[in-house]
Every structure is written in C-alpha cells, then in structure tokens.
C-alpha cells in the first residue's frame, strides 16, 4: 500500500488522484485549532485594548493629566505598531507565522503588566477634599474660616492635603510607564492580524474564508464586551482597596475625583494575553492547500483589479524556505506593485477617514456619557459593554453571513460596505440633537443668584455671600445645595457649620444657598454635585438606542471590507497589504485621532483641578454643549478665573495679565 501524502499539494488516493471531498468538504484539524487560537488571541488583545479605553477617566484623575495627554498614551499603542508592522507583515509571511504570533502575544502581555506597575510605586491616592474623614466631627475644619485683607489671596487657607511625597511625585511622571507599556502592547499585537488573516485565507477554501474571517472578527468584538465589563467592575472598586479604610473615603463613584482600581484589570488582561500565546507554539508553519488554491492565477473578477508588475521576478509562497537576501531584494518592487493598485489605494484612503471618526468616538465615548449624562464611570463602561459592543459583534458576524449567503464578489462587497457606511453616517447626525444643559454650578455656569449664562451677571467664584470666608479658588469639593445648584466647595457656598462625618456630612447655614432659594429656610448642602435634570434622563435612552443602531449598521460593512481588501490584490501580497493597511490607518488615524479629539475636549473644560505640588491637573467639569458639538470656546482670565466667551471679562491687575492664560 502506498503511503498517503498530506503535503501542500493536497490529499491523494492510491491512484494518485486528489480526493476533493477530503479537502473541499472538511476543515483541516490544524486549521480548526488555528481558528480557535487566533480567535482567543483576538479576544485577548481586544479585551486589553477596550479595558485601556474604559480606564481613560481613571488615568486622567490618578495622574492628574489632561485629555490630550491621555490621547498620546492611547496613541502609543499605534506607535508600537508603526515601529514594526511593515517588516513583520512582509518577512513574517515567509517565516513561521504561528510562532511569530505567539511571540507577539508574550510581548503584548508584558506591556500590559508594565501599565499596571505605577500603582505599586506611586503611593496612595490623595483626595482633594475639605471634609475631615474622622468619625469625630468636632475635629473637622470650619467650612468658612474667617478671612483677613492680608490673607485674601488664593492658597492661604490651611489645606488638609498632606504635603509629604510632593517632591518625589514631581520628579518622575508615572504616566510614562503607562505610555511605554502601551507601546509594548502595540509591538506585540502587530503580527496577530496580518499574519493570522492571511494564514486563514491561504489554507481555507475561498467560499469559506469570508465566514471564517467574520467569525474571528466577531470574537474580536466580543472581547471588548468583557473588557468594558471588567472596566465597569474595577471602576466600582476604590483605587487603594485593601490599603485604606473605606469608611474614611468621602467621595462616591460618580464623583469627578473618584479613581477606581484601574490597575487590577491590567493584571487580569495581561494574564489572559499570556495564555493566548500557548496554542500557537504547537501549530505547523503550513497546512494542506485547498484544491481551489492550487491554481495561483487570478479569477476573472480579480483580473479587473490586479495588474501584473514587470519588476516582480519571483513569487514567494508561504511554504517556500526563507531566503532573507531574496526577500529583502524584492521588498521595494513588491511594495511598488501593491501601491500601484488603484482599488487598494482608494480603499486605504476611505478607511483612514472613517477610522479617524470611529477611533475618536470609541476612545472618548464612555467619558462623553459620564460628562454629558451624569453617569458614573462604572455605569458608562457597563453600558458600552452590554449594549453598544454586542451590536458591533452582531453586525460583523451578519456581514460575513450576508457575504456567504449572497456570494458577493469584489464589487458586491465594495457596494455593500459603502452603503452601510453612508447610512451609519446619516444616523450619527442625530446625535447633535440629543443634548443636555450644563450642570448648574455657582460661579462657573450660573451666577450665585441662579441666573444662567447672563453676561451682565459676570459669574465669579466669589460673591457677597462668601466674602467673609477665607476660601481657596483652587479647591474642588462640590456640594449640592437644597436649591439644586452645585457649589465648588462648602466654603464658597458660605456654609458656617457642618454635622456628621465622611459621606454623611451635612453643611448648615449656607448663606449662598439662600440667594437662589425660592423657599427661605433651606440653607443646607450635602456632599457631591447635584444630579442632572429629569429632561436629561429622558433623552439618555434615546441616545443609547441610536448608538446601538448606528453601530450595528456601520459594523455590517466590516467583514465585506476585509474581504475586499484581500481579494483586490495578488495572493502573495495579502500579508503585506494587510500590514500596510494597518500601518496607514494607525499612523494617520489611530495615533492622531485620540490626541486631537482630546485636545478639542480640553478646550471645553470649565474648571481644572490642581496637582498636590501645584500645576494644572485633570478637568473637573466641562461645557457639555461645546463638548457635544466639538467646538472650542474663547476664554479670558480674571484673577485666576476663566470666563467663556458669552461672559464679559474684566481686566485683572498687572501680575495677572502677565501670567499665562489657563483655567482654574
């Protein structure tokens, strides 16, 4: 009996005739294992990536940095990709692709662990508050200490914030470790997509490749579901859990100063990513080639889009022994051939534009929900994971099913992807109409008499009602008055006394509350900002519904777009085409989009916090109308305060005019 040969040429019978049923009607066991391993790797990288985005506000507050710097940190993942993507995509396709993916997963896990490291060396989180956490309320500082003309400048009021550790914290910026860890994540993630997708397309039947890719992409979208749910869980847990007595924490999870256990999720995500590397070490370099892949010539439809290049003298197949000299020699001619494909270039330009919008939106969407609709970080992440992301997963899978069901070719895939993108764009325009008013904060969005946005009132943090108190303009410890107006601190609310302790503290005899109160006698205030109006709560469900619908429609074109990408170029250029596509979209969209979106968001900040050692920290409250429309607002400074352009600005003294313009 002749020995069966399961080489790349396919399966053979005793008569040396190919058995089409063996390859055509079944999936090779190793291909099944590769599909499972790649799906797990996609799940792991998507989980850690989405968890990073779910911790944006936590990182801002923990390291006291603005949104644009968070954009730099988020874009560092793409910088890591940029460093190696072209070489990994080109040379990796000629080497052992599964093992290269395994190495990438290990590097990615190390980067994830590095992101969590600052928590263990930065020290405890110091809350900016004027409330003494002790249960003995008699030890609390007076909410309204008496002022004197000599001590009327900001910062003279004794602060309960500890000053020890200030010098150490100002020496090294801990967010640098997060930046470097994210760069490592980007480097490690590089081979997963181009080498994994090309491996499937090489060894799966043409009619099944779209479905397999759709399944992998669907799993990759399920990853963010668990990523955001993990972010929701960790956001509920206090950052220093296990090291502090929770009875001494005077803020709630919906407070703008709250920081959750952001580091815990990175340890979990890093472990999962490390586990995803294991299966790839046991997979072969190549698999039996399907019968429909034996003929390397292009289909009649592909010949309309693919042109031969006279500069390409040799065609590599993945099964060939690696010849590094020959590969390096043909790199530039191969790249020239790829970039000479007009369909590929058009698709590349379209996706760059689309990704700028999508990446910016996904990065800051949880923060938008927090700031605009008054939700906590935990709830915003939960809604992203349970409502928005499943819609994307369903859309990606449905796109693959539609491709297989209607046997869409290159033109069909292009038309389908274009139609879904256009419809999704028109649906997104309705978000502009779903707005909420700014929170009522005395001295920032309304005057102390309750008049909102009136130029003649010239809102200021200081008023007659708190003129007798020595208040710091830098302090952010909001309290909610009985009149529904938030005050920056108990001192600025003119509160004379306090009862209770911790989160149960109640401030009494607040003179500023009486100015805007229609019912005399209600002079108390409680910790935290006042809740949003009922009208805003009614809009929120419609916002979620529209978000789900638009996400589903846009994601329908995801799988057809991938199929269009790999079918409009020569088979031997698939890995390089996917790599260049990833390189271009991440360089021109993934890196700049979070940065300029964050910079625009920063311009809508109405009140900045301050670092313990001085300098501007994280933003405490935003102009929600400007935030929604992504428009900037003109500002001017008066005595260290910021006025938006609808308010009049008065000239400060010479010293103030000489300082750099910056918000509170």
XYZ file of C-alpha atoms in Angstrom:
664
model
C 0.000 0.000 0.000
C 1.266 3.399 -0.925
C 1.857 5.906 1.806
C -0.600 8.774 1.986
C 0.983 12.165 1.222
C -0.561 15.103 3.071
C 1.756 17.726 1.723
C 0.830 21.164 0.476
C -0.340 19.577 -2.767
C -3.382 18.165 -1.034
C -4.648 14.641 -0.106
C -4.159 11.730 -2.532
C -5.655 8.276 -3.024
C -3.962 5.013 -4.017
C -4.342 6.006 -7.661
C -2.605 9.336 -7.056
C -5.804 11.232 -7.725
C -6.784 14.122 -5.478
C -9.752 13.499 -3.239
C -11.738 16.673 -3.461
C -14.018 15.603 -0.654
C -11.141 15.330 1.780
C -10.172 18.937 1.388
C -13.203 20.552 -0.081
C -15.844 19.335 2.308
C -13.940 19.387 5.570
C -11.808 21.739 7.586
C -8.304 20.526 8.414
C -7.919 19.816 12.156
C -4.907 22.116 12.398
C -6.890 24.854 10.668
C -9.622 24.416 13.265
C -7.025 24.689 16.010
C -5.565 27.785 14.365
C -9.024 29.364 14.115
C -9.625 28.698 17.820
C -6.184 30.010 18.808
C -6.474 33.115 16.639
C -9.947 33.810 17.996
C -8.604 33.600 21.544
C -5.699 35.905 20.650
C -8.124 38.376 19.074
C -10.271 38.143 22.193
C -7.284 38.799 24.478
C -5.945 41.786 22.540
C -9.428 43.257 22.168
C -10.092 42.805 25.887
C -6.916 44.622 26.927
C -7.441 47.337 24.304
C -11.014 48.034 25.339
C -10.048 47.950 29.000
C -7.476 50.656 28.263
C -10.212 52.862 26.822
C -12.502 52.134 29.780
C -9.853 53.470 32.177
C -9.315 56.808 30.416
C -11.026 58.935 33.061
C -9.421 56.871 35.833
C -5.945 57.501 34.428
C -6.697 61.206 33.956
C -7.629 61.618 37.591
C -4.964 59.321 39.020
C -2.076 61.010 37.216
C -3.709 64.478 37.029
C -3.285 64.840 33.266
C -5.482 66.453 30.577
C -7.378 64.609 27.848
C -4.875 65.351 25.083
C -2.156 63.586 27.101
C -4.465 60.619 27.520
C -4.752 60.719 23.729
C -0.964 60.499 23.488
C -0.975 57.471 25.804
C -3.769 55.826 23.825
C -1.973 56.557 20.553
C 1.257 55.000 21.849
C -0.253 51.603 21.035
C -0.292 52.608 17.395
C 3.270 53.926 17.694
C 4.360 50.440 18.733
C 2.619 49.023 15.669
C 4.221 51.645 13.467
C 7.724 50.574 14.511
C 7.482 47.006 13.228
C 4.297 46.485 11.194
C 5.792 46.698 7.690
C 8.652 44.292 8.441
C 6.523 41.850 10.410
C 3.889 41.737 7.663
C 6.392 41.194 4.868
C 9.059 38.985 6.441
C 6.640 37.273 8.807
C 4.625 35.885 5.889
C 7.739 33.967 4.750
C 8.602 32.630 8.211
C 6.722 30.525 10.801
C 3.584 32.622 11.177
C 2.012 30.854 14.202
C 5.215 31.134 16.263
C 5.635 34.816 15.379
C 2.063 35.410 16.581
C 2.926 33.569 19.815
C 5.954 35.810 20.411
C 3.747 38.842 19.802
C 1.239 37.690 22.429
C 4.019 37.292 25.012
C 5.341 40.799 24.329
C 1.789 42.157 24.489
C 1.233 40.588 27.926
C 4.472 42.074 29.298
C 3.362 45.505 28.110
C 0.013 45.085 29.865
C 1.751 44.207 33.133
C 4.007 47.255 32.762
C 0.951 49.548 32.529
C -0.189 48.409 35.984
C 3.236 48.911 37.592
C 2.857 52.630 38.573
C 0.148 51.744 41.065
C 2.673 49.853 43.187
C 5.281 52.645 43.244
C 3.311 55.906 43.145
C 1.887 55.797 46.664
C -1.662 56.324 47.908
C -4.219 58.459 46.095
C -4.814 61.801 47.824
C -8.390 63.065 47.580
C -8.870 66.812 47.194
C -11.440 67.497 49.920
C -12.127 69.839 52.805
C -14.034 67.219 54.804
C -12.275 65.521 57.678
C -12.874 61.756 57.324
C -12.679 61.150 61.090
C -15.853 59.978 62.768
C -15.229 62.649 65.375
C -16.914 65.596 63.679
C -15.563 68.014 66.240
C -12.143 67.726 64.609
C -13.404 68.967 61.247
C -12.142 72.204 59.833
C -14.660 75.021 59.774
C -16.269 75.237 56.296
C -15.988 79.024 56.433
C -12.848 80.239 58.233
C -12.689 83.961 58.771
C -10.674 85.931 56.229
C -8.475 88.971 56.572
C -7.333 91.505 53.955
C -3.743 90.283 54.232
C -4.656 86.663 53.558
C -7.267 87.113 50.836
C -5.111 85.615 48.123
C -5.671 82.044 46.954
C -3.977 79.238 48.742
C -3.762 80.895 52.192
C -6.415 78.692 53.678
C -4.863 75.731 55.541
C -5.205 72.610 53.441
C -5.746 69.151 54.808
C -3.899 67.665 51.820
C -0.629 66.136 53.013
C 2.495 67.647 51.526
C 4.834 64.713 52.102
C 5.791 62.893 48.905
C 5.293 66.018 46.829
C 8.943 66.248 45.880
C 9.103 62.600 44.902
C 5.944 62.697 42.801
C 7.085 65.765 40.887
C 10.366 64.079 39.909
C 9.094 61.326 37.608
C 5.805 61.294 35.698
C 4.275 57.911 36.397
C 2.198 58.005 33.235
C 5.410 57.378 31.285
C 5.227 53.735 32.400
C 1.696 53.516 31.020
C 2.948 55.044 27.768
C 5.827 52.556 27.432
C 3.610 49.609 28.362
C 1.129 50.568 25.683
C 3.969 50.815 23.143
C 4.940 47.238 24.012
C 1.305 46.204 23.612
C 1.335 47.723 20.142
C 4.539 45.923 19.163
C 3.215 42.596 20.407
C -0.151 42.979 18.690
C 1.460 43.656 15.303
C 1.649 40.113 13.849
C -1.757 38.919 15.053
C -3.969 40.484 12.396
C -1.936 40.461 9.145
C -0.349 37.039 9.673
C -3.455 35.475 11.166
C -5.881 36.650 8.478
C -3.503 35.767 5.642
C -2.957 32.283 7.151
C -6.701 31.653 7.133
C -7.125 32.992 3.609
C -4.246 30.812 2.370
C -5.483 27.488 3.760
C -9.262 27.875 3.851
C -11.494 27.365 0.834
C -12.389 30.588 -0.920
C -16.095 30.162 -0.258
C -15.482 29.666 3.482
C -12.748 32.227 4.036
C -15.196 35.119 4.430
C -17.186 33.216 7.056
C -14.040 32.239 8.976
C -12.755 35.811 8.935
C -16.187 37.008 10.037
C -16.139 34.560 12.969
C -12.673 35.711 14.061
C -13.699 39.353 13.764
C -16.844 38.616 15.761
C -14.809 37.055 18.569
C -12.564 40.110 18.492
C -15.606 42.293 19.065
C -16.826 40.082 21.897
C -13.517 40.808 23.642
C -14.446 44.462 24.256
C -17.698 43.319 25.884
C -15.687 41.659 28.630
C -13.138 44.476 28.546
C -15.736 47.126 29.301
C -17.472 44.902 31.853
C -14.124 44.409 33.565
C -13.661 48.174 33.442
C -17.101 48.639 34.980
C -16.280 46.257 37.814
C -12.873 47.796 38.549
C -14.283 51.337 38.391
C -16.571 50.487 41.329
C -13.629 49.384 43.457
C -11.607 52.147 45.093
C -8.069 52.501 43.728
C -6.373 51.751 47.062
C -8.723 48.962 48.084
C -7.133 46.854 50.807
C -4.824 49.666 51.901
C -7.326 52.206 53.218
C -10.412 52.082 55.391
C -13.340 52.685 53.047
C -15.157 54.486 55.868
C -12.605 57.281 55.506
C -13.308 57.773 51.768
C -15.629 60.756 51.479
C -16.426 60.548 47.743
C -18.740 58.303 45.742
C -18.064 56.518 42.392
C -19.990 59.216 40.478
C -17.726 61.979 41.841
C -15.331 63.626 39.392
C -12.457 62.865 41.790
C -13.179 59.136 42.156
C -10.477 56.747 40.905
C -11.259 53.059 40.633
C -8.929 50.060 40.804
C -7.680 50.622 37.267
C -4.532 48.539 37.836
C -6.430 45.361 38.712
C -7.901 44.952 35.238
C -4.486 45.222 33.584
C -3.168 42.347 35.689
C -6.132 40.201 34.621
C -5.859 41.215 30.944
C -2.103 40.558 30.919
C -2.604 37.043 32.278
C -5.232 36.225 29.645
C -2.993 37.571 26.870
C -0.084 35.438 28.079
C -2.306 32.343 27.993
C -3.337 33.083 24.393
C 0.266 32.580 23.220
C 0.416 28.901 24.228
C -1.537 27.191 21.368
C 0.464 28.870 18.585
C 3.694 27.130 19.637
C 2.188 23.762 18.618
C 0.878 24.734 15.158
C 2.701 23.935 11.897
C 4.187 26.508 9.560
C 1.847 25.464 6.710
C -1.242 23.334 6.080
C -2.515 21.298 3.114
C -3.563 23.669 0.364
C -7.246 23.508 -0.689
C -7.836 22.384 -4.264
C -9.270 25.737 -5.315
C -5.996 27.371 -4.216
C -3.735 25.164 -6.374
C -4.235 27.466 -9.321
C -2.464 30.683 -8.319
C -3.903 32.597 -11.265
C -6.480 35.258 -10.527
C -10.202 34.815 -11.035
C -11.826 36.717 -13.940
C -13.218 39.288 -11.483
C -9.845 39.747 -9.777
C -8.086 40.399 -13.081
C -10.165 43.585 -13.401
C -8.410 44.992 -10.331
C -4.979 43.288 -10.273
C -2.239 44.243 -12.686
C 0.996 42.329 -13.128
C 4.210 44.160 -12.342
C 7.231 43.527 -14.583
C 9.509 44.310 -11.630
C 8.427 41.203 -9.731
C 10.630 38.393 -10.974
C 9.865 35.829 -8.301
C 6.736 34.850 -6.404
C 7.120 33.546 -2.886
C 4.702 31.068 -1.444
C 4.422 30.660 2.307
C 5.654 27.050 2.018
C 8.978 28.010 0.432
C 12.176 28.040 2.519
C 13.013 31.519 3.770
C 15.671 33.351 1.742
C 16.263 36.613 3.597
C 18.528 38.081 0.912
C 15.998 37.422 -1.847
C 13.126 38.724 0.308
C 14.990 41.950 1.105
C 15.885 42.411 -2.567
C 12.258 42.196 -3.689
C 10.730 44.246 -0.863
C 10.685 47.582 -2.713
C 9.416 46.133 -6.041
C 6.708 44.275 -4.125
C 5.703 47.428 -2.259
C 5.603 49.375 -5.548
C 3.357 46.736 -7.059
C 0.982 46.899 -4.103
C 0.760 50.687 -4.027
C 0.145 50.711 -7.768
C -3.230 49.033 -7.254
C -5.848 51.850 -7.535
C -8.605 49.882 -5.759
C -6.312 49.210 -2.816
C -5.282 52.872 -2.580
C -8.900 54.107 -2.709
C -9.938 51.627 -0.030
C -6.975 52.733 2.081
C -7.920 56.416 1.880
C -11.568 55.737 2.711
C -10.756 53.649 5.772
C -8.282 56.257 7.063
C -11.025 58.898 7.025
C -13.555 56.546 8.586
C -11.169 55.328 11.277
C -10.386 58.898 12.376
C -14.032 59.297 13.277
C -14.540 55.846 14.785
C -11.368 55.798 16.897
C -12.026 59.253 18.313
C -15.607 58.329 19.123
C -14.832 54.958 20.723
C -11.942 56.366 22.779
C -13.961 59.116 24.440
C -17.495 57.730 24.297
C -17.530 56.446 27.913
C -16.214 59.816 29.062
C -18.877 61.556 26.978
C -21.576 59.502 28.700
C -20.094 60.404 32.094
C -19.841 64.123 31.470
C -22.908 64.731 29.331
C -25.469 62.489 31.008
C -24.046 62.480 34.536
C -23.362 58.731 34.681
C -20.597 57.134 36.734
C -17.545 55.610 35.018
C -18.719 52.160 36.096
C -22.151 52.566 34.513
C -20.738 54.115 31.332
C -18.410 51.144 30.859
C -21.202 48.698 31.649
C -23.459 50.240 29.009
C -20.667 50.174 26.435
C -20.013 46.506 27.147
C -23.587 45.260 27.367
C -25.374 47.395 24.774
C -23.034 49.004 22.266
C -20.348 46.358 21.718
C -22.756 43.395 21.184
C -24.392 45.402 18.408
C -20.994 45.732 16.735
C -20.326 41.989 17.123
C -23.700 41.130 15.613
C -23.038 43.495 12.725
C -19.613 41.986 11.973
C -20.996 38.431 12.027
C -24.042 39.383 9.960
C -21.781 40.946 7.348
C -19.896 37.644 6.946
C -23.152 35.674 6.725
C -24.511 38.026 4.063
C -21.286 37.656 2.059
C -21.635 33.855 2.103
C -25.419 33.784 1.648
C -25.491 36.004 -1.441
C -21.989 35.069 -2.691
C -20.939 38.685 -3.025
C -17.874 39.300 -5.161
C -15.442 42.194 -5.045
C -17.883 44.725 -6.496
C -20.699 43.463 -4.308
C -18.566 43.745 -1.177
C -17.492 47.274 -2.133
C -21.060 48.458 -2.728
C -22.294 46.839 0.476
C -19.534 48.379 2.620
C -20.100 51.806 1.074
C -23.866 51.665 1.637
C -23.611 50.711 5.300
C -21.009 53.415 5.996
C -23.131 56.097 4.344
C -26.274 55.076 6.227
C -24.373 54.969 9.517
C -23.059 58.487 8.897
C -26.546 59.918 8.393
C -27.789 58.195 11.548
C -24.899 59.684 13.531
C -26.030 63.204 12.685
C -28.996 62.747 15.023
C -26.593 62.740 17.986
C -26.249 66.504 17.573
C -29.875 66.960 18.601
C -29.608 64.864 21.769
C -28.153 67.377 24.160
C -28.394 68.259 27.831
C -27.871 71.587 29.530
C -24.799 72.348 31.589
C -24.919 71.460 35.253
C -25.774 74.421 37.451
C -22.530 75.277 39.220
C -22.425 78.620 41.019
C -19.677 80.871 39.729
C -18.995 78.699 36.667
C -22.185 78.087 34.671
C -24.621 80.196 36.685
C -24.363 83.186 38.978
C -24.942 82.887 42.717
C -28.476 84.177 42.186
C -29.207 81.302 39.810
C -29.107 83.260 36.517
C -27.602 81.070 33.799
C -25.153 82.365 31.170
C -26.076 86.037 31.581
C -23.242 88.404 30.623
C -24.358 91.242 32.877
C -24.097 88.973 35.926
C -20.437 88.138 35.284
C -20.395 84.860 37.253
C -17.498 84.660 39.697
C -16.437 82.150 42.325
C -16.596 84.899 44.911
C -19.742 86.719 45.968
C -21.040 88.772 48.864
C -22.382 85.623 50.478
C -18.900 84.107 50.876
C -16.833 87.292 51.102
C -16.350 86.787 54.825
C -14.732 83.378 54.337
C -11.106 82.608 53.551
C -11.810 80.329 50.563
C -9.328 78.845 48.134
C -10.173 79.279 44.472
C -8.205 76.116 43.676
C -10.225 73.747 45.814
C -12.763 71.418 44.197
C -15.002 69.827 46.798
C -18.526 70.276 45.341
C -21.625 70.354 47.491
C -25.254 70.305 46.402
C -27.498 72.984 47.852
C -31.157 72.486 48.633
C -31.901 74.860 45.748
C -30.490 72.394 43.173
C -27.329 74.410 42.499
C -23.854 72.928 42.923
C -21.210 74.961 44.745
C -17.480 74.470 44.185
C -16.814 73.940 47.904
C -18.608 74.295 51.259
C -16.571 77.434 51.877
C -17.684 79.059 48.622
C -21.257 78.099 49.491
C -20.861 80.236 52.612
C -21.626 77.351 54.980
C -20.998 78.222 58.616
C -21.105 74.776 60.228
C -21.190 71.060 59.489
C -22.689 67.996 61.131
C -21.952 64.329 60.607
C -18.787 62.856 59.114
C -17.483 61.243 55.969
C -20.031 60.880 53.160
C -22.830 61.715 55.596
C -21.560 65.229 56.269
C -24.261 67.924 56.023
C -23.368 71.617 55.871
C -25.665 74.101 57.588
C -26.375 77.820 57.428
C -25.053 78.156 53.873
C -25.594 81.828 53.025
C -25.054 81.419 49.255
C -27.765 78.762 49.061
C -30.242 81.308 50.368
C -29.523 83.736 47.474
C -31.017 81.452 44.827
C -33.500 79.630 47.020
C -37.164 80.389 46.412
C -38.096 78.791 49.747
C -36.429 80.618 52.640
C -35.059 78.411 55.368
C -33.438 75.714 53.184
C -29.810 76.614 53.895
C -28.224 73.154 53.924
C -25.905 71.442 51.436
C -24.696 67.864 51.022
C -21.502 66.403 49.550
C -21.298 65.884 45.786
C -22.697 67.537 42.690
C -26.418 67.887 42.205
C -27.981 65.273 39.897
C -28.963 66.068 36.337
C -32.449 67.228 35.424
C -35.199 64.765 34.586
C -35.250 66.003 30.965
C -31.679 64.775 30.512
C -32.550 61.370 31.939
C -35.376 61.078 29.408
C -33.031 61.755 26.466
C -30.449 59.196 27.572
C -32.389 56.028 26.493
C -32.873 57.502 23.009
C -29.138 58.219 22.854
C -28.397 54.589 23.697
C -30.887 53.276 21.133
C -29.444 55.430 18.357
C -25.927 54.443 19.387
C -26.782 50.747 19.099
C -28.484 51.148 15.714
C -25.701 53.225 14.151
C -23.013 50.870 15.493
C -24.790 47.857 14.006
C -25.228 49.477 10.590
C -21.604 50.637 10.359
C -20.175 47.300 11.517
C -22.178 45.420 8.864
C -19.607 46.580 6.328
C -16.609 45.439 8.390
C -16.268 41.872 7.078
C -17.062 42.766 3.416
C -14.410 45.449 3.694
C -11.818 42.927 4.846
C -12.736 40.554 2.043
C -12.467 43.405 -0.465
C -9.021 44.195 0.898
C -7.594 40.677 0.465
C -9.290 39.942 -2.876
C -8.332 43.103 -4.765
C -4.601 42.290 -4.620
C -2.393 39.354 -5.639
C -2.487 36.323 -3.332
C 1.217 36.583 -2.436
C 0.727 40.235 -1.363
C -2.058 39.612 1.149
C 0.101 39.765 4.274
C 1.888 42.903 3.090
C -1.405 44.524 2.028
C -2.954 43.893 5.445
C 0.192 45.152 7.130
C 0.369 48.370 5.107
C -3.354 48.904 5.679
C -2.846 48.540 9.432
C 0.239 50.769 9.282
C -1.550 53.553 7.378
C -4.750 53.543 9.417
C -2.892 53.548 12.713
C -0.376 56.167 11.650
C -2.918 58.556 10.141
C -5.908 57.715 12.351
C -5.001 55.641 15.388
C -2.237 57.964 16.607
C -3.581 61.467 15.820
C -7.322 60.917 16.407
C -7.205 60.422 20.225
C -4.772 63.321 20.543
C -6.717 65.957 18.612
C -10.047 64.708 19.963
C -8.607 65.033 23.470
C -7.198 68.498 22.731
C -10.609 69.659 21.490
C -12.281 68.206 24.587
C -9.786 70.065 26.786
C -10.891 73.381 25.277
C -14.400 72.772 26.635
C -13.202 72.446 30.243
C -14.759 74.997 32.588
C -12.872 74.073 35.730
C -9.474 72.419 36.148
C -8.226 70.642 39.235
C -4.787 71.228 40.720
C -1.983 68.828 41.492
C -0.842 68.487 45.072
C 2.512 70.034 44.184
C 0.998 72.792 42.027
C 0.214 72.940 38.340
C -2.902 72.083 36.404
C -4.420 68.666 36.956
C -7.435 66.882 35.469
C -10.609 68.648 34.368
C -13.480 68.633 36.873
C -16.389 69.935 34.787
C -16.982 70.526 31.072
C -19.198 72.739 28.958
C -21.479 69.952 27.755
C -22.918 71.913 24.823
C -19.441 72.625 23.425
C -18.370 69.052 24.229
C -21.241 67.643 22.169
C -20.594 69.860 19.155
C -16.793 69.537 19.434
C -16.425 73.319 19.307
C -13.884 75.401 21.157
C -14.718 78.315 23.401
C -12.824 81.555 23.773
C -11.580 82.247 27.266
C -10.040 85.102 29.155
C -8.697 85.335 32.650
C -9.677 87.469 35.577
C -7.821 86.960 38.825
C -7.048 83.337 38.010
C -10.611 82.543 36.894
C -11.809 81.612 33.445
C -14.702 83.168 31.578
C -16.220 81.597 28.475
C -16.896 83.853 25.529
C -20.528 84.561 26.477
C -19.393 86.202 29.689
C -17.748 89.607 29.979
C -14.104 89.733 31.002
C -12.693 92.330 33.295
C -9.081 93.290 33.313
C -7.022 91.937 36.190
C -4.035 93.504 37.750
C -0.667 93.702 36.020
C 0.555 90.498 37.551
C -2.448 88.534 36.381
C -2.169 89.960 32.875
C 1.432 88.831 32.710
C 0.640 85.216 33.555
C -0.048 82.548 31.023
C -3.754 82.117 30.222
C -5.056 78.996 31.922
C -8.283 77.884 33.597
C -8.728 77.332 37.301
